[in-house]
Coordinates of C-alpha atoms and ligand atoms in Angstrom, one line a residue:
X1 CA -5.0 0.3 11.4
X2 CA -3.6 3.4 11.0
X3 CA 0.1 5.0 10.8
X4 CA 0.8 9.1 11.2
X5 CA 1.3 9.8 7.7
X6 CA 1.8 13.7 8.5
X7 CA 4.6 14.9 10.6
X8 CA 2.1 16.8 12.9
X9 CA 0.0 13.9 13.5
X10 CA 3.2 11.7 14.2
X11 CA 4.3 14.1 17.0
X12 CA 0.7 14.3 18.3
X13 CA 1.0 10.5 18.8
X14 CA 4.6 10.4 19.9
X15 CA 4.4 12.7 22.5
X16 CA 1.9 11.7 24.6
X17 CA 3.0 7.7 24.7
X18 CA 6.7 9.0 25.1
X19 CA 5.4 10.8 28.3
X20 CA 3.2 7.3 29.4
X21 CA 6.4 5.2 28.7
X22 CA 8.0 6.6 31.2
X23 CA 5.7 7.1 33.9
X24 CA 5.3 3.8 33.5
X25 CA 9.1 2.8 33.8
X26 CA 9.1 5.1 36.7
X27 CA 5.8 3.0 38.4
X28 CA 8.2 0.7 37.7
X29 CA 5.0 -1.6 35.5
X30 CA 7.7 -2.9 33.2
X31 CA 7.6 -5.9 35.7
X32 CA 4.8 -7.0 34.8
X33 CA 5.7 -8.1 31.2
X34 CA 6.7 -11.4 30.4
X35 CA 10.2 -12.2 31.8
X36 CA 13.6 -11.5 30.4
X37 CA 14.4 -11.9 27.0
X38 CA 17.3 -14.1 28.4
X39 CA 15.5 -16.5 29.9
X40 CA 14.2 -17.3 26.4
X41 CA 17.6 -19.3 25.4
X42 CA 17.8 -22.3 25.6
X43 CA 14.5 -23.6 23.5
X44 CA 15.7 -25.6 20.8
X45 CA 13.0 -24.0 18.4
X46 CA 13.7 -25.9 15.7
X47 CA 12.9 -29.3 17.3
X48 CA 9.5 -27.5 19.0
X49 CA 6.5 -29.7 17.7
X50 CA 3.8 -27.7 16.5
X51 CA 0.8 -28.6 14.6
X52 CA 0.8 -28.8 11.0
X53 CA -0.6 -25.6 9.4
X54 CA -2.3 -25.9 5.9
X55 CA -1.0 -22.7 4.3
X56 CA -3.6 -23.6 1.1
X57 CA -6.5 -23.8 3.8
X58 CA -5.7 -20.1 5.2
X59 CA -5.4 -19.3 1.4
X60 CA -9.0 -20.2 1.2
X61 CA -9.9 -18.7 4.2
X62 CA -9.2 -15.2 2.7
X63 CA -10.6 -16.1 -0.5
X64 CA -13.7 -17.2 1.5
X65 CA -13.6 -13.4 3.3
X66 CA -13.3 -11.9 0.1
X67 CA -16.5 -13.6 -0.8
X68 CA -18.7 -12.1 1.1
X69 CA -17.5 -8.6 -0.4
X70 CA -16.8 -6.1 1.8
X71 CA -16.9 -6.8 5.8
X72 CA -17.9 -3.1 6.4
X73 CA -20.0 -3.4 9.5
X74 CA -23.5 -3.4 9.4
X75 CA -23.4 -5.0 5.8
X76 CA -24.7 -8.0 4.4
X77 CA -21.1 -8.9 3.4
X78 CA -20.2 -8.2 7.0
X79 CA -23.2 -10.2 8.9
X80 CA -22.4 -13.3 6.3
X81 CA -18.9 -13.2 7.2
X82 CA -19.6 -13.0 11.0
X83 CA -21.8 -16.3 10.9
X84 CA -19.7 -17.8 8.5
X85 CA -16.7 -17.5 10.9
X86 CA -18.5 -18.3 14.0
X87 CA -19.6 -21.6 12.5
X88 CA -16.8 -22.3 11.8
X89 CA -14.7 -21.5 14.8
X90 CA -17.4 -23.5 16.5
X91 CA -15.8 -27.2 14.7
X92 CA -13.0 -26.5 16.5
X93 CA -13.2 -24.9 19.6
X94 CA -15.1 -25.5 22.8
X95 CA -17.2 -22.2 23.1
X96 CA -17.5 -19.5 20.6
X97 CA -18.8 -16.1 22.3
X98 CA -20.2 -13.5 20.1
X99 CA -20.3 -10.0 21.7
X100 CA -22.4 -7.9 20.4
X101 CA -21.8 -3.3 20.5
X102 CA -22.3 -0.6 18.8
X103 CA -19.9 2.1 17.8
X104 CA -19.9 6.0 17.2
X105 CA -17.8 6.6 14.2
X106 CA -15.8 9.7 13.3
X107 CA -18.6 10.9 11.6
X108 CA -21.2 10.3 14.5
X109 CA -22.9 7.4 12.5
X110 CA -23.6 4.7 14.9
X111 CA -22.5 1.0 13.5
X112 CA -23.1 -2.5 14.8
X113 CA -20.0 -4.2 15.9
X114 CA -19.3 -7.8 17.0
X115 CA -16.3 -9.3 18.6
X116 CA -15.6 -12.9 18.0
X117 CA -14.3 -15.6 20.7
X118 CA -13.9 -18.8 20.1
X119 CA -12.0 -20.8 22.7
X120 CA -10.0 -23.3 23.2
X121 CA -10.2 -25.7 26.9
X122 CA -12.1 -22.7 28.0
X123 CA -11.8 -24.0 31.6
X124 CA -8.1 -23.5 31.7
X125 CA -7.1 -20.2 34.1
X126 CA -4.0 -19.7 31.8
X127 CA -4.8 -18.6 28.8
X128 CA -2.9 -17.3 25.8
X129 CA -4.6 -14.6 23.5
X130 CA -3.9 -14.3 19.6
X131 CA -6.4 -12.2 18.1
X132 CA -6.6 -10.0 14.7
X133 CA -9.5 -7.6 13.1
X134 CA -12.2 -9.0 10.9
X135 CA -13.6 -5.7 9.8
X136 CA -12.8 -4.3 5.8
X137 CA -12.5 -0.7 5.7
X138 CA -14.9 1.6 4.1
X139 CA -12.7 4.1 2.4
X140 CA -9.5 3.8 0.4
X141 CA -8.5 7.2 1.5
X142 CA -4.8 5.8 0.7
X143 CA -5.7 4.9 -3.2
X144 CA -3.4 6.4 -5.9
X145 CA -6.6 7.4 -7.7
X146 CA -8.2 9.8 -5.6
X147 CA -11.5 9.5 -7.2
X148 CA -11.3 6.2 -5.2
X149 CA -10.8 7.4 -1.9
X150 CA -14.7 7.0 -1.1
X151 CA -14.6 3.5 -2.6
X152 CA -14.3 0.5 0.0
X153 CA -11.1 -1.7 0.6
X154 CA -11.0 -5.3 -0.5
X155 CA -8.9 -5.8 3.0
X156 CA -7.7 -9.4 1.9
X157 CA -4.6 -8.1 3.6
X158 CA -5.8 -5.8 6.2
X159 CA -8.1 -7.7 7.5
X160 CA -8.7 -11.0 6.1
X161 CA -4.6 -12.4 6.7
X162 CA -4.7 -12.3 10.3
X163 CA -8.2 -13.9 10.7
X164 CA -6.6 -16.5 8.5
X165 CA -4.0 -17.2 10.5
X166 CA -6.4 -17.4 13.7
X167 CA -8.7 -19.5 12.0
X168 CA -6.2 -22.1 10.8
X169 CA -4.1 -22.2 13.8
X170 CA -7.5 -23.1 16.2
X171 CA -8.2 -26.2 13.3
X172 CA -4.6 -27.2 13.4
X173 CA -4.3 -26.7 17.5
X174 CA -7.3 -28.4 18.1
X175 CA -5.9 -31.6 17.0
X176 CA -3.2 -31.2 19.3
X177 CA -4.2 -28.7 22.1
X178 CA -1.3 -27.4 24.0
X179 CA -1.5 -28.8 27.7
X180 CA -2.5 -26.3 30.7
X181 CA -3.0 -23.8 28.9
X182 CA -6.3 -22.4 27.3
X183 CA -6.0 -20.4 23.6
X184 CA -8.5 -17.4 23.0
X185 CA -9.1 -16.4 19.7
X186 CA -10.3 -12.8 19.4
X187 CA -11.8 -11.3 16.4
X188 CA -12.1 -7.4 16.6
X189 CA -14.4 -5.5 14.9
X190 CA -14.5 -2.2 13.7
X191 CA -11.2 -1.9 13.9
X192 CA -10.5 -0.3 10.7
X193 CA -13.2 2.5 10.2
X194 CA -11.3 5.4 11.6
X195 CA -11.2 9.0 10.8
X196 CA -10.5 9.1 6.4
X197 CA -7.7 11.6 5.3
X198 CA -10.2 13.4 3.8
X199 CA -12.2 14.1 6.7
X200 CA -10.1 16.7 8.2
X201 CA -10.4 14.7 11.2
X202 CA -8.4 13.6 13.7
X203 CA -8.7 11.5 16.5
X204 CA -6.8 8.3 17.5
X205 CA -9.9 6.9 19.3
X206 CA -12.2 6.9 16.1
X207 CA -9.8 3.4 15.7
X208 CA -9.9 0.1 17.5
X209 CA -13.6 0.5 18.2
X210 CA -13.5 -3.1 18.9
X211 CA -11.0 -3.7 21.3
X212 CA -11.4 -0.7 22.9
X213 CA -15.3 -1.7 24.2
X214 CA -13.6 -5.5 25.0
X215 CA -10.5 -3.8 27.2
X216 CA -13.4 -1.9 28.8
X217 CA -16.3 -5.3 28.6
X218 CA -14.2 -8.4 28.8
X219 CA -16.2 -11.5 26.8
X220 CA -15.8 -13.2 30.4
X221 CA -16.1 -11.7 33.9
X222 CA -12.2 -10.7 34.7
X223 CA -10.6 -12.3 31.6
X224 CA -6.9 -12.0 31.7
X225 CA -4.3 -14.1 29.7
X226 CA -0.9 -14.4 30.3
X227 CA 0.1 -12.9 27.3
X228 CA -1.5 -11.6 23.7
X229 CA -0.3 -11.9 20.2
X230 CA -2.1 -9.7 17.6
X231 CA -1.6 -10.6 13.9
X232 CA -2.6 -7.2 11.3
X233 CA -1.4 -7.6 7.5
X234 CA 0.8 -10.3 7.9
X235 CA 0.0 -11.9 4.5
X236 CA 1.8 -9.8 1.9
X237 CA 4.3 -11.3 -1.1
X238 CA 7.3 -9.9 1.1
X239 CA 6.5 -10.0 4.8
X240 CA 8.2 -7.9 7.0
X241 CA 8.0 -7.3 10.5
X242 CA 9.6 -5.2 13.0
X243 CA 9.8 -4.4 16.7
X244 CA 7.2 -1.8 17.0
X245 CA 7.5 -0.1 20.2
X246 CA 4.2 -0.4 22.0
X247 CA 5.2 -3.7 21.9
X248 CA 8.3 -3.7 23.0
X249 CA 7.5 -1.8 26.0
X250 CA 4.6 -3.4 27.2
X251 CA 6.2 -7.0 26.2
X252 CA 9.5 -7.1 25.6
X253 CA 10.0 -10.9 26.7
X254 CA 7.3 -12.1 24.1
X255 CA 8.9 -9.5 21.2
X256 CA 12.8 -11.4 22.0
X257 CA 11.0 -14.8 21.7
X258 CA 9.1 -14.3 19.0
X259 CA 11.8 -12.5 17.0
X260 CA 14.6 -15.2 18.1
X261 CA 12.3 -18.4 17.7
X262 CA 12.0 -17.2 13.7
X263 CA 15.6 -15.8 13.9
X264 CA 16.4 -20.1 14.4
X265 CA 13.9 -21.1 12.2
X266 CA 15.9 -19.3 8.8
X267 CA 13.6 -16.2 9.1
X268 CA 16.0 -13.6 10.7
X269 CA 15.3 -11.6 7.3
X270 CA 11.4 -11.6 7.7
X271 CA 11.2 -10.8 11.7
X272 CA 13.7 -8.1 11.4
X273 CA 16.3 -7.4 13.8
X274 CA 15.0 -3.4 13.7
X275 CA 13.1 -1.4 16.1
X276 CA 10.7 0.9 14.6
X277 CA 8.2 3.6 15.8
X278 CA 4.7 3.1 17.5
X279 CA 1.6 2.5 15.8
X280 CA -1.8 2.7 16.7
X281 CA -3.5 -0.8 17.0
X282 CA -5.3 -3.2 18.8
X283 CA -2.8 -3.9 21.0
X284 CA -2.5 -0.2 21.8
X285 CA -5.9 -0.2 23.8
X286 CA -5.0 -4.1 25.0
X287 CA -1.4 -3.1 26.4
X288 CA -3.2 0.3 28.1
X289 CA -6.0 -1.1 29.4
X290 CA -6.3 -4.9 29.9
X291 CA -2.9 -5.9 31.8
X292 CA -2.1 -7.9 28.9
X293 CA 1.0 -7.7 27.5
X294 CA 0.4 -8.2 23.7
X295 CA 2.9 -7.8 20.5
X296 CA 1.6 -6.3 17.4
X297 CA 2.6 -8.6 14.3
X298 CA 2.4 -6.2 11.4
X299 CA 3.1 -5.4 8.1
X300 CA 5.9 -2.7 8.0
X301 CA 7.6 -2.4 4.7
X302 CA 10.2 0.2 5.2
X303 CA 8.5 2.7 3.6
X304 CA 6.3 5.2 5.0
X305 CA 3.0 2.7 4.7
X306 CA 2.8 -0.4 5.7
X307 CA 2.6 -2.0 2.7
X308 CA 2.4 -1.2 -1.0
X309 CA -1.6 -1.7 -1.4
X310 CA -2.8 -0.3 2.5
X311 CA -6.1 1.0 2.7
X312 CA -6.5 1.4 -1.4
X313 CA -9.1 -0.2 -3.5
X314 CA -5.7 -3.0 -5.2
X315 CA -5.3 -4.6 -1.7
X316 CA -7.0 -7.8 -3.0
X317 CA -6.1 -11.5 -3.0
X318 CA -3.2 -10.3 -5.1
X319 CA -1.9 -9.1 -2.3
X320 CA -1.7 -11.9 -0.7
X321 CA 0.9 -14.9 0.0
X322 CA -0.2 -18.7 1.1
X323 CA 3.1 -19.0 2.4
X324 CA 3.4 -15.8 4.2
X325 CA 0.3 -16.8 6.5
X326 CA 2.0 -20.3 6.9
X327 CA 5.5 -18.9 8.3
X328 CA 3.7 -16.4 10.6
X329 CA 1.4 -19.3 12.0
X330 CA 5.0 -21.4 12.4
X331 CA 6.5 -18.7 14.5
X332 CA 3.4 -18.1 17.0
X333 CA 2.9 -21.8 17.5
X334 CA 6.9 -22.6 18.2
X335 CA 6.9 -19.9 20.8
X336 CA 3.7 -21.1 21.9
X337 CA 4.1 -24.8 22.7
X338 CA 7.8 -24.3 23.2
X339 CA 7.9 -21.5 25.9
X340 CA 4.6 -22.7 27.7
X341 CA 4.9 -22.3 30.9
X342 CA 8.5 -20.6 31.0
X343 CA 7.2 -17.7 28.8
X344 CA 6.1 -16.4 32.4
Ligands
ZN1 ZN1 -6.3 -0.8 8.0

């Protein structure tokens, strides 16, 4: 994850997805979003039944991350974690595919990478996508101690929160799979080992490794799903999330259910009413590349990161909210079970 901290960098990025945004209004590939946002009244969210969510189990499923030390790839931390989350995405879903890559860094180095995804009635053709990154980052080039910024982050909230979420959501759904319709959980890697500040490098590419190798190498021949939901730091002690506009553009059906269903469900003050400025994500290669329309859920504070401990050394299970995870999970799964099919 990263956000365009100096005001050249920010233009950089602007400019050229202004520019796309409208060739692709012009090509006229807004159409192939999920529909109108108004065709989204009329579900009674609050009376949607969803399975029940143990926030205390995605608690421990961050702790359990957090464990293994740091999921830099190529560690031991980061192998441990990989077949500790694979065995365990294997209790509850049908098929678990590991995909293996390598990556060339911003340095050249060459890493290991491995996608995670673990699937639920894989045999389903319409399918539903959440996915999040797995990966820790290597350097805290945000930490206020700049002695630090060669030191690792925990990434208990960049990182380890959304593969929470997933991992909970697939126990809790598999109890009560959602009916034609198969669930995809995707775990990038290498998401998060991007150019450092102190590199004097800069290239938006040297992000996403992950995702961008699946948009280009799908885990299955021809995968498409109707629609994708990415979850990135959504486990601070005061969530906030906004309408970022890669999402918006590429999905702005999913963005006016997703904001409305928590709007109903008394979290109009978390899933802000606000539309802020691109970022660069997962869903940026996804949206771009894959056909998928997919909404980033992410952390944005107000401020100019995206939350108070981002890529330093203090973003540890301090950081952290059971109950943040839990009302995130809520959301994804009302829109989920109560907008399948009509959310297309
Ligand atoms: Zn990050």
């Amino acid at each position: 994850m990263k956000v365009e901290s100096g005001r050249s960098r920010l233009s950089t990025f602007h400019f050229p997805l202004s520019v796309l945004f409208l060739l692709l209004l012009l090509a006229g590939c807004k159409q192939s979003g999920p529909e109108a946002p108004a065709e989204a009244k009329g579900v009674d969210y609050t009376r949607v039944e969803v399975p029940t969510f143990s926030a205390d189990s995605a608690y421990a499923y961050v702790e359990a991350q957090l464990a293994f030390g740091n999921r830099i790839p190529g560690s031991k931390g980061w192998q441990q974690c990989a077949e500790w989350l694979t065995g365990r995405m294997a209790r509850w879903c049908d098929t678990v595919v590991v995909q293996d890559f390598q990556a060339t860094l911003w340095n050249q180095s060459t890493v290991p990478g491995k996608n995670i995804v673990a699937s639920l009635n894989p045999a389903a053709e319409k399918r539903i996508l959440l996915a999040a990154h797995w990966d820790s980052r290597s350097w805290a080039d945000h930490d206020p101690d700049s002695d630090l910024h060669r030191s690792p982050v925990p990434g208990a909230n960049d990182g380890a929160s959304g593969v929470a979420v997933l991992m909970e959501m697939a126990r809790a759904m598999s109890q009560m799979p959602p009916e034609g319709v198969g669930v995809d959980f995707l775990f990038f890697d290498v998401e998060d080992q991007g150019a450092p500040e102190w590199s004097e490098v800069y290239d938006e590419d040297t992000w996403c490794k992950g995702s961008q190798h699946w948009v280009r190498q799908r885990h299955v021949p021809f995968y498409t799903a109707v629609y994708g939901i990415l979850f990135d730091m959504v486990g601070t002690q005061q969530p906030r999330f906004t309408k970022e506009q890669i999402s918006r553009n590429y999905a702005p059906g999913l963005v006016a259910k997703l904001w409305g269903a928590a709007k109903a469900l008394g979290y109009g003050d978390i899933f802000v009413d606000q539309n802020t400025d691109p970022i660069l994500d997962d869903h940026y290669y996804v949206n771009r590349l894959s056909g998928i329309p997919m909404v980033d859920i992410v952390q944005n504070s107000g401020t100019t990161s995206f939350f108070q401990h981002w890529h330093t050394t203090t973003d540890d299970l301090d950081a952290v909210s059971a109950e943040s995870l839990r009302l995130v999970a809520e959301v994804t799964m009302k829109v989920l079970y109560g907008d399948y099919p009509a959310v297309r």
